[in-house]
Coordinates of C-alpha atoms and ligand atoms in Angstrom, one line a residue:
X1 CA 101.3 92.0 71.4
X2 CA 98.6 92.0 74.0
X3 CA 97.4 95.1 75.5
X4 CA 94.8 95.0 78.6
X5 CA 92.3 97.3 79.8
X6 CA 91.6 98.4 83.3
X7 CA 88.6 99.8 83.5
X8 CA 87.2 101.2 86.2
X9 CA 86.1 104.5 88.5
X10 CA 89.3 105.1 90.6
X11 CA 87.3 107.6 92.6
X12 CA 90.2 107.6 94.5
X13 CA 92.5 104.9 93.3
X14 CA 94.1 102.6 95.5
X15 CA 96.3 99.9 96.6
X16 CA 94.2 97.4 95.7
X17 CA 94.0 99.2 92.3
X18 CA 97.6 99.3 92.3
X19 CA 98.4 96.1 92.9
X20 CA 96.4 95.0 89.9
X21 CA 97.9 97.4 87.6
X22 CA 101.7 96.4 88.5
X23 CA 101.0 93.1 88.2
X24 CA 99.1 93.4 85.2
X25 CA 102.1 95.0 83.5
X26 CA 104.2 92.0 84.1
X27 CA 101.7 89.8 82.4
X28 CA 100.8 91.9 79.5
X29 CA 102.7 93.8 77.1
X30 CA 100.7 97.1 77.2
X31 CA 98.2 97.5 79.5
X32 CA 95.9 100.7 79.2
X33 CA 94.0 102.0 82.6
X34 CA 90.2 103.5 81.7
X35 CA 88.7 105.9 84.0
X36 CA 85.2 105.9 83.4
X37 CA 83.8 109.8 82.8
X38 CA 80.9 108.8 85.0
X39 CA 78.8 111.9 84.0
X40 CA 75.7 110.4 85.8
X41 CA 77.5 109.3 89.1
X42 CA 78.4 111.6 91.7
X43 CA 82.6 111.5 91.9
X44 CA 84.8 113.1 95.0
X45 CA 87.6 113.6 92.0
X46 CA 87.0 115.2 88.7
X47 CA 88.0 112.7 85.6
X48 CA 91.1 114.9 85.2
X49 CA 91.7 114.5 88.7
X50 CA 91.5 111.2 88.7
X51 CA 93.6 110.6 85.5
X52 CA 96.5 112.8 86.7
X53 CA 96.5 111.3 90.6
X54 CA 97.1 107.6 88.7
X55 CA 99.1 109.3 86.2
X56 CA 101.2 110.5 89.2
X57 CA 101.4 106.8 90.5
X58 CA 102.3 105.0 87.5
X59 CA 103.2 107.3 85.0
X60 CA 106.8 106.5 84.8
X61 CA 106.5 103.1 83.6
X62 CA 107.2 102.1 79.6
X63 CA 103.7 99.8 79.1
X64 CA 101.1 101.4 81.2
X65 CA 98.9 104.3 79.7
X66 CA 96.3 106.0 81.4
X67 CA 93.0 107.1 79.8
X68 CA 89.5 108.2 80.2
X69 CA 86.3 106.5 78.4
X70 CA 82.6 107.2 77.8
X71 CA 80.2 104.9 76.6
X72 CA 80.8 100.9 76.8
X73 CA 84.1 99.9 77.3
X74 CA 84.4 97.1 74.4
X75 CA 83.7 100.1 72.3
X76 CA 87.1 101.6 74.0
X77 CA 88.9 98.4 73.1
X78 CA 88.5 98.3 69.7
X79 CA 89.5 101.9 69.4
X80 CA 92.9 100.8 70.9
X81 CA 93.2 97.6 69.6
X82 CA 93.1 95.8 73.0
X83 CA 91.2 92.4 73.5
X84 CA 91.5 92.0 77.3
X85 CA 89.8 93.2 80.3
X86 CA 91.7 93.0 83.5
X87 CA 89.5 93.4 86.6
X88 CA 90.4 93.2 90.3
X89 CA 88.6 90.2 92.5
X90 CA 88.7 90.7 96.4
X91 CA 85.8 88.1 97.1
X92 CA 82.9 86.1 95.9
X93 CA 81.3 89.4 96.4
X94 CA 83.2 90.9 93.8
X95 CA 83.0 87.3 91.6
X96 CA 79.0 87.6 91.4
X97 CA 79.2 91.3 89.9
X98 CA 82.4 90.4 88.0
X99 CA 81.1 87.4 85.9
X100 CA 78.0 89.0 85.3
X101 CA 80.2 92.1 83.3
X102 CA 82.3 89.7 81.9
X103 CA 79.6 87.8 80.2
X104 CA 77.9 90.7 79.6
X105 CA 81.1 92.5 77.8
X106 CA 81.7 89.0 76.2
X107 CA 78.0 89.1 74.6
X108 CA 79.3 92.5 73.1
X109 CA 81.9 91.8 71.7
X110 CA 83.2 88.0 71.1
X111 CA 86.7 89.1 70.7
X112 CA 87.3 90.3 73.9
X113 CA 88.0 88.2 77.3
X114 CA 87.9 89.2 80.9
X115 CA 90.9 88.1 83.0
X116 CA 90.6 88.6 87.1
X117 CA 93.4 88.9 88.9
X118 CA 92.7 88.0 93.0
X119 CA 94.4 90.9 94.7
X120 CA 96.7 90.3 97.2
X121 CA 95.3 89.2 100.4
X122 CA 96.0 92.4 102.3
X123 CA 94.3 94.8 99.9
X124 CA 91.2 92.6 99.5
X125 CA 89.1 94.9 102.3
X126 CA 90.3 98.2 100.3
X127 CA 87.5 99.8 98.7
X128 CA 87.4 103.8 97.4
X129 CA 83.4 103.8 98.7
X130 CA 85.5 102.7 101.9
X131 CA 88.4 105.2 101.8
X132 CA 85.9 108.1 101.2
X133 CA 84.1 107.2 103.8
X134 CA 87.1 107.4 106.1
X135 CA 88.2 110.0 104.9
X136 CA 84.8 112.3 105.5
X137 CA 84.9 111.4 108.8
X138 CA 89.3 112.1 109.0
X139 CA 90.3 109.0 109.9
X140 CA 93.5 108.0 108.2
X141 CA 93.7 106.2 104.8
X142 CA 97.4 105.6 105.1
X143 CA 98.3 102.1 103.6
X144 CA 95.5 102.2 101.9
X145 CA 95.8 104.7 98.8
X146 CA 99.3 105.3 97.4
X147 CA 101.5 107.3 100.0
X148 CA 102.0 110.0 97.3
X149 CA 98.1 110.5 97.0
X150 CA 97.4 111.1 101.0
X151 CA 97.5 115.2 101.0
X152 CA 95.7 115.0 97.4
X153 CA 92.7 112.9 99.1
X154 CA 92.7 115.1 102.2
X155 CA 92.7 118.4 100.6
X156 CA 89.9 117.5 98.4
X157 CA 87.7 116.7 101.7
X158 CA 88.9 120.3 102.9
X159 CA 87.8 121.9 100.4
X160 CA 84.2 120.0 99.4
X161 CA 83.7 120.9 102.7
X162 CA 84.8 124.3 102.4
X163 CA 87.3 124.3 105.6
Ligands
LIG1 O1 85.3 100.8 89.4 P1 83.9 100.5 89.0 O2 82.9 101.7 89.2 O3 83.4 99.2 89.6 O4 84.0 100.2 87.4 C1 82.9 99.8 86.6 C2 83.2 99.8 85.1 C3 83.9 101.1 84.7 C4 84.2 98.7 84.8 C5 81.9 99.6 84.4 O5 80.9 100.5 84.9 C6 81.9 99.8 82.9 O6 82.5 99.0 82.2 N1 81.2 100.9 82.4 C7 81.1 101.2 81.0 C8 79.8 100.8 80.4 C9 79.8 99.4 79.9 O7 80.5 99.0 79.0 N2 79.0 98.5 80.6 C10 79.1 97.1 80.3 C11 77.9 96.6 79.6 S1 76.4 96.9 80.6

């Protein structure tokens, strides 16, 4: 049995993220999302907010989990007994950080390989920097984050900026 780790911030998720995970569960028998507890990065969404708005997404299917993480991430592997990294590639912008973590995470731990998955062609300009940034400024995100996160997303915005 294989089980894959998506790692990343998912500050918010979206359909770029989403796209990775569905198609991650069809090549992998358990795949296990990892929200990073960024303590030293400044975050729109709490890490419970963040777990439960990808929970809300994905939650009903049998192989996907979704957890939080501290501290290096092959560390998190081992503790769950995965041995693959699955990451999201939009560009060679992407490939040049990418290869650098995966050789990096592969230095740490020989056991563990990094698989990237091109996301779909219409999701490759998606960023959560990007979506914020929209966002702040109440443009509309639709199509980009899941349909069942819009309100979620805006409400936050409300209220950081006490409206
Ligand atoms: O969505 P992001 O912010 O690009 O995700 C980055 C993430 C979470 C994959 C990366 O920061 C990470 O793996 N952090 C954990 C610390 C670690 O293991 N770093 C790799 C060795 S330097």
């Amino acid at each position: 049995m294989t089980t894959a780790v998506y790692p990343g911030s998912f500050d918010p998720m979206t359909n770029g993220h989403l796209d990775i995970m569905l198609r991650s569960m069809r090549i992998f028998d358990r795949v296990i999302v990892a929200v990073l507890n960024n303590i030293d990065k400044r975050c729109m969404f709490t890490v419970e907010e963040r777990l439960a708005m990808i929970k809300k997404v994905v939650g009903n299917y049998d192989n996907i989990e979704v957890k939080s993480f501290e501290g290096l991430l092959v560390d998190f592997l081992k503790v769950e007994g995965a041995d693959v990294i699955v990451k999201g590639l939009r560009g060679v912008a992407d490939f040049d950080y990418e290869i650098q973590m995966a050789h990096t995470n592969k230095k740490l731990s020989q056991d563990i390989d990094t698989v990237l998955l091109m996301t779909e062609p219409c999701n490759s300009y998606i960023s959560s920097s990007n979506i914020k940034q929209i966002v702040h400024f109440e443009g509309d995100i639709s199509g980009l984050v899941p349909d069942e996160l819009l309100e979620e997303i805006y409400a936050k915005e409300r209220k950081n900026r006490g409206i």
